[in-house]
Coordinates of C-alpha atoms and ligand atoms in Angstrom, one line a residue:
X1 CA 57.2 -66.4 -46.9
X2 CA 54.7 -67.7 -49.9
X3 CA 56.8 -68.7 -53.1
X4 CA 53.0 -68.5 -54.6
X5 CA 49.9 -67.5 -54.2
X6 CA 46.1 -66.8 -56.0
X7 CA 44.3 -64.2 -56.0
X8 CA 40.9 -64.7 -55.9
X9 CA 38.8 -61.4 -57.3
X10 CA 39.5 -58.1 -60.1
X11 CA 40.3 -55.2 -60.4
X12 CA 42.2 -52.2 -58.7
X13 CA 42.5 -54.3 -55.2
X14 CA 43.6 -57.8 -57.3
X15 CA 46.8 -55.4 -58.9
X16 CA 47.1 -53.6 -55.6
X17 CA 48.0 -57.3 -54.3
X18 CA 49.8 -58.5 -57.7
X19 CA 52.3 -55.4 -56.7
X20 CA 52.6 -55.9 -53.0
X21 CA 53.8 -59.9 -54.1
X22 CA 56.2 -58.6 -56.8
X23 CA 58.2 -56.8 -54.5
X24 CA 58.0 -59.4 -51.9
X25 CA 59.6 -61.7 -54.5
X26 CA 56.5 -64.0 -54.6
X27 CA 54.7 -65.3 -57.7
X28 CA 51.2 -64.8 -58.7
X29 CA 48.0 -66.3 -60.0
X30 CA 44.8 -64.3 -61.3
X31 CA 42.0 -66.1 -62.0
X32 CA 39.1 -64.2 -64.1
X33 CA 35.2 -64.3 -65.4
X34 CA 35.2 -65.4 -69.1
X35 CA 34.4 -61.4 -69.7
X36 CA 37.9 -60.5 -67.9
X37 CA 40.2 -62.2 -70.3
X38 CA 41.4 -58.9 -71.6
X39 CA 41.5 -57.1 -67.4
X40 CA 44.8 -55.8 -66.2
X41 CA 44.8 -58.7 -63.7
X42 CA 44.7 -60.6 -65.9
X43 CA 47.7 -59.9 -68.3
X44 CA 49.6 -58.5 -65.2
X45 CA 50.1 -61.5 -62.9
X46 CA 52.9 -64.5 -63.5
X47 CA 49.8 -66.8 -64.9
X48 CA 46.4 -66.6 -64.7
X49 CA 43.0 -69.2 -65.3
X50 CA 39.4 -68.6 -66.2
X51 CA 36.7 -69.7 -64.1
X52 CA 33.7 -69.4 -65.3
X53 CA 31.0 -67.4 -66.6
X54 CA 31.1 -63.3 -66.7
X55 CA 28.1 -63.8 -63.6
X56 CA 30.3 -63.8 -60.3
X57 CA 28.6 -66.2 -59.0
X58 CA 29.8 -68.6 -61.3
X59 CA 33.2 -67.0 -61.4
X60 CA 34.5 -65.0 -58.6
X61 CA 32.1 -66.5 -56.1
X62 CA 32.5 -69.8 -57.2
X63 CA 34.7 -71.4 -54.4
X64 CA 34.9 -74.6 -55.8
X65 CA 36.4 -73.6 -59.0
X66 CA 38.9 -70.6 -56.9
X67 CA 39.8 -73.5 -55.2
X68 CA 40.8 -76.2 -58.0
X69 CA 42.7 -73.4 -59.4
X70 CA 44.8 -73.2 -56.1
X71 CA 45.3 -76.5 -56.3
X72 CA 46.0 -76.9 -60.2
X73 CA 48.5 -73.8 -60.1
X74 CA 50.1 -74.8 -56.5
X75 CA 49.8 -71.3 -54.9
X76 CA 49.9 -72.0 -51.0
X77 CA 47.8 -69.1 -49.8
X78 CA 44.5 -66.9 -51.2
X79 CA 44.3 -63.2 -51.2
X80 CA 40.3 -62.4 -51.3
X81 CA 41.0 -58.5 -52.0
X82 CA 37.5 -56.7 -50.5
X83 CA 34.5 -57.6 -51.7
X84 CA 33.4 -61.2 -53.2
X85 CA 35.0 -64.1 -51.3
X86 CA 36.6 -61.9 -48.6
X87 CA 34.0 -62.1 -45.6
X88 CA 32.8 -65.5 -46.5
X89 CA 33.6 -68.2 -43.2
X90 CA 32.7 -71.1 -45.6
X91 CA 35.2 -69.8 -48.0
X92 CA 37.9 -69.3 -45.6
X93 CA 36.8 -72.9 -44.2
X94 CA 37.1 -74.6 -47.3
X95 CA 40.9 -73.3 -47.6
X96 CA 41.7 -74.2 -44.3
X97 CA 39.9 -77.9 -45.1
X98 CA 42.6 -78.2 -47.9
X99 CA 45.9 -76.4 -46.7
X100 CA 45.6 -73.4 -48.4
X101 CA 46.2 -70.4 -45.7
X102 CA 43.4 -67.5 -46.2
X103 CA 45.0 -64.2 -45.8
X104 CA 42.8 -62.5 -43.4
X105 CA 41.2 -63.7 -40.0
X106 CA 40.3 -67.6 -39.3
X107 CA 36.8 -68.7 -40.3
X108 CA 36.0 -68.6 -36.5
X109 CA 36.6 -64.9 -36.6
X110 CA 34.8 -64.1 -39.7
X111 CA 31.6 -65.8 -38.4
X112 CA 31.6 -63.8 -35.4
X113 CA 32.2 -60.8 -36.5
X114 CA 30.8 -60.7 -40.0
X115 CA 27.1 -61.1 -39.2
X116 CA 26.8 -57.6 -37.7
X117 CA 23.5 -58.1 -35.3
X118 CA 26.0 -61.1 -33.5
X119 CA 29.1 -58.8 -33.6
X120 CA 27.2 -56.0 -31.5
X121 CA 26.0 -58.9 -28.9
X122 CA 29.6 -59.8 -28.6
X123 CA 30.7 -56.4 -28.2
X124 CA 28.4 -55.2 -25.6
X125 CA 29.7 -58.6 -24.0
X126 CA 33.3 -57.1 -23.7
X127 CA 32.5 -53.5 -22.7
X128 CA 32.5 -51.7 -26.3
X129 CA 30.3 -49.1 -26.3
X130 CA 27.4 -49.8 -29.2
X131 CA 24.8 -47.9 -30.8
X132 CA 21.5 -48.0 -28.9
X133 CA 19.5 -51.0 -30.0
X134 CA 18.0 -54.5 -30.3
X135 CA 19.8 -56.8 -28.3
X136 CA 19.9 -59.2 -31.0
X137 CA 18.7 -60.2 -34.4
X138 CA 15.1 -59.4 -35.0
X139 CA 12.7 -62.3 -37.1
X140 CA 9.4 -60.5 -37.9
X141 CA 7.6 -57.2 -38.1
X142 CA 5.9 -57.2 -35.1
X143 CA 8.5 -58.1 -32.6
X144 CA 10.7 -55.5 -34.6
X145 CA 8.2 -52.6 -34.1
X146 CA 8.1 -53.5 -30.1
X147 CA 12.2 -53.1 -30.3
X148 CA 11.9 -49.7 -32.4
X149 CA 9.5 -48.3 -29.8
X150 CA 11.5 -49.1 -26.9
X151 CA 14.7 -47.8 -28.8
X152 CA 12.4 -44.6 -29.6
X153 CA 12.3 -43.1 -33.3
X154 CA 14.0 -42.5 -35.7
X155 CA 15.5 -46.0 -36.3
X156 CA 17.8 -47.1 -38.6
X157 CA 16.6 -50.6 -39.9
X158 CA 19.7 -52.8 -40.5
X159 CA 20.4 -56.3 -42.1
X160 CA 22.7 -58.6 -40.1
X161 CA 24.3 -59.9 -43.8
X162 CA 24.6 -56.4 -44.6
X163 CA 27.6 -54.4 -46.7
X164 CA 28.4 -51.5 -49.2
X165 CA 25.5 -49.5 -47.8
X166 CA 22.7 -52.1 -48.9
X167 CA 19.5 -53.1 -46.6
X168 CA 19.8 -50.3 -44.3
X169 CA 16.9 -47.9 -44.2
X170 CA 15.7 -45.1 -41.7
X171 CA 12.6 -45.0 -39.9
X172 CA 11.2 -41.5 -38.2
X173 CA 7.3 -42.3 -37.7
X174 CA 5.8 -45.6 -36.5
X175 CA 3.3 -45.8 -38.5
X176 CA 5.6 -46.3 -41.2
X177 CA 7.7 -48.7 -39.7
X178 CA 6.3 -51.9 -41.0
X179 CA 6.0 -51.3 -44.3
X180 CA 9.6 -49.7 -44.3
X181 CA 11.0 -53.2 -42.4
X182 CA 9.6 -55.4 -44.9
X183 CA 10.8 -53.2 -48.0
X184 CA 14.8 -53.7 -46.3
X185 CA 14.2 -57.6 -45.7
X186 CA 13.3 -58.2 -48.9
X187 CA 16.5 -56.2 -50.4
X188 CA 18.9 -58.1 -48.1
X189 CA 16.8 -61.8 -49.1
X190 CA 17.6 -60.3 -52.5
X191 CA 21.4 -59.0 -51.8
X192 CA 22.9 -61.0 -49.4
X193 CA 20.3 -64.4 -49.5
X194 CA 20.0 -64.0 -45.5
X195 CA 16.8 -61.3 -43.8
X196 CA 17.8 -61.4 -40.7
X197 CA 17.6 -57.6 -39.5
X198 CA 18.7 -56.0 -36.6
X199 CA 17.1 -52.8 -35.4
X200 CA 19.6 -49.3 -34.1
X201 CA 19.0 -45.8 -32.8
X202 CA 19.2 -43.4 -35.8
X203 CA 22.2 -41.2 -34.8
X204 CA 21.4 -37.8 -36.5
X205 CA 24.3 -36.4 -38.7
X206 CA 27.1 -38.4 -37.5
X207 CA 31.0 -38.5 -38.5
X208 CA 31.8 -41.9 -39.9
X209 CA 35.3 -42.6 -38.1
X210 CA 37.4 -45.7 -38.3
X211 CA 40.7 -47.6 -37.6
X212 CA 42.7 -49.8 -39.5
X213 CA 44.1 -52.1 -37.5
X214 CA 46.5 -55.2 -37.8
X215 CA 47.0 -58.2 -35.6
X216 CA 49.1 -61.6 -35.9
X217 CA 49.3 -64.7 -35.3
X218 CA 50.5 -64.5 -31.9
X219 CA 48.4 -62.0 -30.1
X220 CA 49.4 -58.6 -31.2
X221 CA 47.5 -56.0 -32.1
X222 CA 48.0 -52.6 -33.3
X223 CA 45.9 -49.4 -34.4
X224 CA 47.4 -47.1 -37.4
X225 CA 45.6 -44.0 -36.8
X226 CA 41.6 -43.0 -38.0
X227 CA 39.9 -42.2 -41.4
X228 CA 37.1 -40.2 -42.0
X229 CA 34.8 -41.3 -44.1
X230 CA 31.8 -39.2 -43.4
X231 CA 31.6 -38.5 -46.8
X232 CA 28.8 -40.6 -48.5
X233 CA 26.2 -41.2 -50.9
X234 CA 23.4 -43.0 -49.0
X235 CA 25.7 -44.8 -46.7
X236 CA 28.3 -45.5 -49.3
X237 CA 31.6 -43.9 -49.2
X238 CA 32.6 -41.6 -51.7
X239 CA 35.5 -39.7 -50.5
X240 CA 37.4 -40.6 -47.6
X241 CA 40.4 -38.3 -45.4
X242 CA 43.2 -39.6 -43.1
X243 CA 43.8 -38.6 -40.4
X244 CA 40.1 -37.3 -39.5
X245 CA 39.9 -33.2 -39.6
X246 CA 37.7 -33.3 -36.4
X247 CA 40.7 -35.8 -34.5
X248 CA 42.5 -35.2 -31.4
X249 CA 45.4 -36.8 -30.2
X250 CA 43.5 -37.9 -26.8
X251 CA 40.4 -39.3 -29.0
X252 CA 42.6 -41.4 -31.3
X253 CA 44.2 -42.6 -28.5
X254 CA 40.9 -43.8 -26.7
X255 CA 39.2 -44.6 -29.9
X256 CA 42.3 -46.9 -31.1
X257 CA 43.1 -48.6 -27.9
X258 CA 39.2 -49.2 -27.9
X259 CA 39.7 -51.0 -31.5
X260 CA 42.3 -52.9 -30.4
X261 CA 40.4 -54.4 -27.3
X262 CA 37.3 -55.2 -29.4
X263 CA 40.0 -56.8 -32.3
X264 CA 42.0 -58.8 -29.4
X265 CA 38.4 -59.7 -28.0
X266 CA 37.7 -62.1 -31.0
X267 CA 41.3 -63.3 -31.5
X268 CA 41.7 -61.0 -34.9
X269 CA 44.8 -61.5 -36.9
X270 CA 45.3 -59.8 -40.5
X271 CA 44.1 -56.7 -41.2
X272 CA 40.7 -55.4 -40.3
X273 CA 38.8 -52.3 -39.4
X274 CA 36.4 -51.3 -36.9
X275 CA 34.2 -49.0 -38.0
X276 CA 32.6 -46.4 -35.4
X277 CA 29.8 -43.4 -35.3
X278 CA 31.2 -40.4 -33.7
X279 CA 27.8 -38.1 -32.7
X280 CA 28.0 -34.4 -31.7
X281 CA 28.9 -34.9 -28.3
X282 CA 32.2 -36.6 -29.0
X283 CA 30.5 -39.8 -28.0
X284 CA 31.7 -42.6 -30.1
X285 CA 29.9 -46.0 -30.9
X286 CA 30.8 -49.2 -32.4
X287 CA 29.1 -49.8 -35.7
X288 CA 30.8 -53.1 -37.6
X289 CA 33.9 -54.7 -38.4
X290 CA 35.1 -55.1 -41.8
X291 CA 36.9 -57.9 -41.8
X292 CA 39.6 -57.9 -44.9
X293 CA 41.1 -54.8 -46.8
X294 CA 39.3 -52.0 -47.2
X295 CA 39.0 -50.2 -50.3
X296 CA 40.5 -46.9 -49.0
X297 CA 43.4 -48.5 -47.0
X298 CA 46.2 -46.4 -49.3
X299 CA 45.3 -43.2 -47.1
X300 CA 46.3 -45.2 -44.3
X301 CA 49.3 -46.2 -46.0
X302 CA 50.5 -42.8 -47.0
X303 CA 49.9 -41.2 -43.4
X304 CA 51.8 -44.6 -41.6
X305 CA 53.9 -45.6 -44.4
X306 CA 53.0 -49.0 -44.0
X307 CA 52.4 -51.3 -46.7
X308 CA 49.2 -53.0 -45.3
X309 CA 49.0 -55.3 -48.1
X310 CA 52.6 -56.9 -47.4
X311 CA 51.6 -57.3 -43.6
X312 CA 48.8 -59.2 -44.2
X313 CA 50.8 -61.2 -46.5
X314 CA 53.7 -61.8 -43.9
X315 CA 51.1 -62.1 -41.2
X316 CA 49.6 -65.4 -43.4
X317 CA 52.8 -66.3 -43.2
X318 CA 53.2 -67.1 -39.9
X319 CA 55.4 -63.9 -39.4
X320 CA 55.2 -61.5 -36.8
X321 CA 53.9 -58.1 -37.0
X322 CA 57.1 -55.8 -38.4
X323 CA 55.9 -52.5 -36.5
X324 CA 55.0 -51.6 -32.9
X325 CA 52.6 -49.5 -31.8
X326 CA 55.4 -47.2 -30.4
X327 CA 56.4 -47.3 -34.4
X328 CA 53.4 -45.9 -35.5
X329 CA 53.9 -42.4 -36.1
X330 CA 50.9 -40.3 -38.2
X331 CA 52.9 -37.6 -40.6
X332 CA 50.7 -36.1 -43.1
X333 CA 47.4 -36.0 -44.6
X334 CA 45.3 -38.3 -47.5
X335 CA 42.9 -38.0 -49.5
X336 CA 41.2 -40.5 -51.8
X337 CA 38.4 -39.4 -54.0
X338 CA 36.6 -43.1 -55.3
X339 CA 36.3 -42.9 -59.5
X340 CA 33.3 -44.8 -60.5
X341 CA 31.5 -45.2 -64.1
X342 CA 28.7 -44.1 -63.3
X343 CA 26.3 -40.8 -64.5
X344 CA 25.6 -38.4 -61.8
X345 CA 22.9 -36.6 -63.9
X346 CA 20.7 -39.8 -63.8
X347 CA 21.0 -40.7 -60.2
X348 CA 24.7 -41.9 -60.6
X349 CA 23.3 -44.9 -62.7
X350 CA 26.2 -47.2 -63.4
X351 CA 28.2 -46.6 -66.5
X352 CA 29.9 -49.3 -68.0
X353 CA 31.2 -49.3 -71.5
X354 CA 34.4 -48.8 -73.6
X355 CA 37.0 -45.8 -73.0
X356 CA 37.7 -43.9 -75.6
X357 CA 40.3 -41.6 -74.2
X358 CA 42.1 -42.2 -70.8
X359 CA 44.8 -39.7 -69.4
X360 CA 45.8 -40.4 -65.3
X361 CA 47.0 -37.5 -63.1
X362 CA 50.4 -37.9 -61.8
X363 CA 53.1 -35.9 -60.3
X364 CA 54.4 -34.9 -56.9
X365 CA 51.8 -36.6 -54.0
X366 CA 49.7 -37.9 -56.1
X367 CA 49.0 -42.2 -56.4
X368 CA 46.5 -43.9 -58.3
X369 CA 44.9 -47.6 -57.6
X370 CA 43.4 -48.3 -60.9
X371 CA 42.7 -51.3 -63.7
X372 CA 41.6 -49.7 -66.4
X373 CA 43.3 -48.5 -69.9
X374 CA 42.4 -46.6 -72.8
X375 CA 40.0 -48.9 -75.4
X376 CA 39.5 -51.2 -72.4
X377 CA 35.3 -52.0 -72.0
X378 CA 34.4 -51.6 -68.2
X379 CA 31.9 -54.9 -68.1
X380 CA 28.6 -54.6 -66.6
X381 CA 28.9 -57.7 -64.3
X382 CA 30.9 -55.7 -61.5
X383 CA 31.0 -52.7 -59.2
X384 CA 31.4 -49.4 -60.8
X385 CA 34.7 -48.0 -59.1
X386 CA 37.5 -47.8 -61.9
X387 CA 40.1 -45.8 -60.1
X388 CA 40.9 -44.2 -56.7
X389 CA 42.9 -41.0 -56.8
X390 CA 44.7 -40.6 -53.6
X391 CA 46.5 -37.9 -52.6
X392 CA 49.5 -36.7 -49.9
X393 CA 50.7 -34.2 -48.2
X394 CA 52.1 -32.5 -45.2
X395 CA 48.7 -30.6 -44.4
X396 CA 44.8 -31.2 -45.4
X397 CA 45.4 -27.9 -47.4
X398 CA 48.2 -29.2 -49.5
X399 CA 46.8 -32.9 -49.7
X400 CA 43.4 -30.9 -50.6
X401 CA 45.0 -28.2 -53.4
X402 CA 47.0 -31.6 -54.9
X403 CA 43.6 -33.3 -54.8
X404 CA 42.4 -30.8 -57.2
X405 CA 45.1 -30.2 -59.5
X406 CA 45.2 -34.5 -59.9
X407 CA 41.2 -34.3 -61.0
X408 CA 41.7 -31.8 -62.9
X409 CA 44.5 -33.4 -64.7
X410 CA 42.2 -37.1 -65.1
X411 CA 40.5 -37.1 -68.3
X412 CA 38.1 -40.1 -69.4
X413 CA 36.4 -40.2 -72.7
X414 CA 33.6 -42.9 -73.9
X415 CA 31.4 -42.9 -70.6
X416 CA 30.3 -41.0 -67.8
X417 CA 32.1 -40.7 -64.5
X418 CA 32.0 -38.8 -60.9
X419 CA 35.0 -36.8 -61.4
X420 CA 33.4 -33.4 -61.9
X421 CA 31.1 -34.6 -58.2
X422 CA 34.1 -35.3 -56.7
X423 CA 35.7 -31.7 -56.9
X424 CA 32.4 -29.9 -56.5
X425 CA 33.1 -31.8 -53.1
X426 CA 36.7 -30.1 -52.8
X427 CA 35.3 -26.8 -54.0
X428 CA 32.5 -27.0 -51.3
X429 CA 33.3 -24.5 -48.2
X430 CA 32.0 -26.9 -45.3
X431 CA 34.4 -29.4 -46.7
X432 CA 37.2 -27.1 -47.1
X433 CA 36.9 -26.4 -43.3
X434 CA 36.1 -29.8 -42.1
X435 CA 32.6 -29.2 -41.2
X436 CA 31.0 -31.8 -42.4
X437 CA 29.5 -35.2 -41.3
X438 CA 27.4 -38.3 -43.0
X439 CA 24.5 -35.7 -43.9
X440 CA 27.0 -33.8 -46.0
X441 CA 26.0 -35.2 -49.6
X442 CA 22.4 -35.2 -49.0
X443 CA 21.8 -31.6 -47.6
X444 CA 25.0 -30.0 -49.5
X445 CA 23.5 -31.5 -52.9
X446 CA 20.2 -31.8 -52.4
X447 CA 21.0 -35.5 -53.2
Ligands
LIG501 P1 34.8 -50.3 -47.7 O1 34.6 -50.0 -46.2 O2 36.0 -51.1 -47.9 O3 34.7 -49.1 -48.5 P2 32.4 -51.1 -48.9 O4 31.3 -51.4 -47.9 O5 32.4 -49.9 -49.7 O6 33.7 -51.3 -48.0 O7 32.6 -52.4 -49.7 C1 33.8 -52.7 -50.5 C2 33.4 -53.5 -51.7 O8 32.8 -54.7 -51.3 C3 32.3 -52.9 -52.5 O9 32.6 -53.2 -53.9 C4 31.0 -53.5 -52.0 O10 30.1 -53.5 -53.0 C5 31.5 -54.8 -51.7 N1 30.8 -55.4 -50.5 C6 30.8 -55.0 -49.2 N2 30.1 -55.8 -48.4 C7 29.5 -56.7 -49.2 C8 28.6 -57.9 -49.0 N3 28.2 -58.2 -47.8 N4 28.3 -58.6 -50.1 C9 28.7 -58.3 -51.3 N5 29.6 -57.2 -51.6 C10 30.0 -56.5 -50.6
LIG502 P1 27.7 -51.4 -44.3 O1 27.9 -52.7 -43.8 O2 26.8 -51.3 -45.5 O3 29.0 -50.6 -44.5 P2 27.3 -49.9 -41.9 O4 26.6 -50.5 -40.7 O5 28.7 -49.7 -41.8 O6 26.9 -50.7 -43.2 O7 26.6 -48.5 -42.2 C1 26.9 -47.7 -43.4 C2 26.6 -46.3 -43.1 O8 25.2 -46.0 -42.8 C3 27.4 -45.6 -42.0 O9 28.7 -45.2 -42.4 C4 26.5 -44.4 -41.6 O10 26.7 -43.4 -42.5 C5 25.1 -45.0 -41.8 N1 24.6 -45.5 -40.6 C6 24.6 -46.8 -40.2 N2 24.0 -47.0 -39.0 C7 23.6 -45.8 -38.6 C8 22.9 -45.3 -37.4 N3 22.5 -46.1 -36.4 N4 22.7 -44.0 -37.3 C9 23.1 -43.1 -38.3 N5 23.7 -43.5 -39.4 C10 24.0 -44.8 -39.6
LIG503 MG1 30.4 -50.2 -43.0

């Protein structure tokens, strides 16, 4: 195992990993934006070292300065957390190029399965059943719009760089296709610094389903049951359950073993997820692969009880995986409601500024992932998610009435957040009965 290792990003996931390393015995660097000198990351891990500017990309983005701090602090590995650094195959390249072991897949793997438009070619190539739709990238409006018609409308207008919900847009009339398609290549030039777009059949009013899975260094692969993360705000996920309401035994099965082919079928080791839509027919399609942690992995980890953070740390290691398949038993239900700064009344514009007043739930089945602390100043640099509320227990009812009693409990004074949204979700009826699917936000409030 690792006597030391960086981790390079902030926030709930960089503490998430500073805990998973203290109980593993191993030592840990933060590094932080001249802004997050006063972060829980900061002050919580062994040592930490600034690099750079409050802008991430001259701090957490800046791989030559992550890496110099590697170096300068002699931590043998780098944790990306989610976000950032963590899907980035020049970043996992320029470890590998100097002996510091990425935890999470090789850069091989991260370039195959990170640009999305190549991931679904590779896919189709070894049997996985994909959404309807272009058979590669697409370069310009023209040849997109003969794709679109042959896929027939609506569309959903993707970019290959894509993440966190951004350059994807739906189409339903042709004549407004063009105009539409340029709109999302500009916002993924602007996001992600790459247009190339892909084109897919729109699937109306999906579930979002996925699985976590894990492989190592020597071949094996394993599934740890679904999520359901249907619940979303224009394709970002708000509120995610484990396992999925709508699941069977015989559909995880088939889903997960269909996870695990695609995962084997690029050589994945760490953890990763594959991410599929689930239409009304029970059909099922792949949609991406996240490759890294996800942000609601604890709802995995309460239903498995698997620490997912120490495997990928063991699996960096060179170890191999600690549980079987056969080991994975599903027991329980989670919940994780996503807490962001942010003000609901004005379109859930971000929220940043200084807590006055912070008091966390607790109590039986409940867990909170969080970096934040009364007086603390949420920066304006970052995302806007300050905690994640996740909840157990042996039923959806119980993990769903503990849900309530924890947001109930959370009280945050000095700025605007999405607590009182998030249990006008619990109180809604559909939800309560597990009726709900991707359209749920949108035509439940009229959002
Ligand atoms: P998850 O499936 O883990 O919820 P999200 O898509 O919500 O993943 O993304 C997790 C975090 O990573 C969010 O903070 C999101 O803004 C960020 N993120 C995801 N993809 C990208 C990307 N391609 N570029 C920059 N940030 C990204
Ligand atoms: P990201 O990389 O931003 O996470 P995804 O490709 O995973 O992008 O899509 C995000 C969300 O957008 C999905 O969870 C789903 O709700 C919606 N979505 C994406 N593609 C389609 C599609 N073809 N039909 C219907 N909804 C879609
Ligand atoms: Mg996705």
């Amino acid at each position: 195992m690792f006597s030391k290792i960086l981790i390079a990003n902030r926030g709930e996931i960089a503490v998430r990993v500073i805990r998973a390393c203290r109980e593993l015995g191993i030592e840990t660097v933060a590094v932080y934006s001249e802004i997050d000198e006063e972060a829980v990351h900061t002050q919580l891990a062994d040592c930490a070292i600034c690099i750079g500017p409050a802008r991430a990309k001259d701090s957490y983005l800046n791989m030559k300065n992550i890496i110099s701090a590697t170096v300068l602090s002699g931590a043998e590995a780098i944790h990306p957390g989610f976000g950032f650094l963590s899907e980035n195959a020049k970043f996992a390249e320029m470890c590998r190029e100097c002996s510091i072991e990425f935890i999470g897949p090789t850069p091989e793997t991260i370039g195959s399965m990170g640009n999305k438009s190549k991931a679904r070619e590779l896919m189709i190539a070894v049997g996985i059943p994909v959404i309807p739709g272009s058979e590669g990238a697409v370069y310009d409006s023209a040849e997109a719009l003969e794709a679109a018609k042959v896929i027939g409308f609506p569309v959903m207008v993707k970019a290959s760089a894509g993440g966190g919900g951004r350059g994807i847009r739906i189409v339903r009339e042709e004549e407004e296709f063009v105009h539409i398609f340029e709109t999302a290549k500009a916002e993924a030039n602007g996001a992600f610094g790459d247009d190339t777009m892909y084109i897919e059949k729109f699937i109306e009013n999906p579930r979002h389903i996925e699985f976590q899975i894990l492989g190592d260094k020597f071949g094996n692969v394993i599934y740890l049951g679904d999520r359901d993360c249907s619940i979303q705000r224009r394709n970002q996920k708000v509120l995610e359950e484990a396992p999925s309401p709508i699941m069977t035994k015989e559909l995880r099965k088939e889903m997960g073993e269909m996870a695990v082919h695609a995962a084997k079928a690029v050589h994945y080791e760490n953890a990763g997820t594959i991410e599929f839509l689930l239409d009304h027919d029970s059909k099922f399609y792949f949609m991406e692969m996240n490759t890294r942690i996800q942000v609601e992995h604890p709802i995995t980890e309460m239903i498995t009880g698997v620490d997912l953070v120490k495997e990928q740390l063991r699996i960096a290691a060179g170890e191999k995986l600690s549980v079987t398949q056969e080991d994975i038993k599903i027991t329980g239900h989670a919940i994780e409601c996503r807490i962001n700064a942010e003000n609901t009344a004005e379109g859930f514009r971000p929220c940043p500024g200084k807590i006055e007043m912070l008091v966390v739930p607790g109590g039986p089945g409940v867990r909170i992932d969080s970096a934040v602390y009364q007086n603390y100043v949420i920066p304006p640099n970052y995302d806007s998610m300050i905690a994640k509320v996740i909840t157990y227990g042996k039923t959806r009812e119980d993990a769903m009435s503990t849900m309530k009693r924890a947001l109930a409990e959370f009280v945050v004074k000095g700025i605007h957040t999405n607590i009182d949204f998030q249990l006008s979700i619990l109180n809604n009826k559909a939800f309560t009965q597990g009726k709900y699917n991707t359209g749920f936000i949108a035509i439940e409030f009229n959002l």
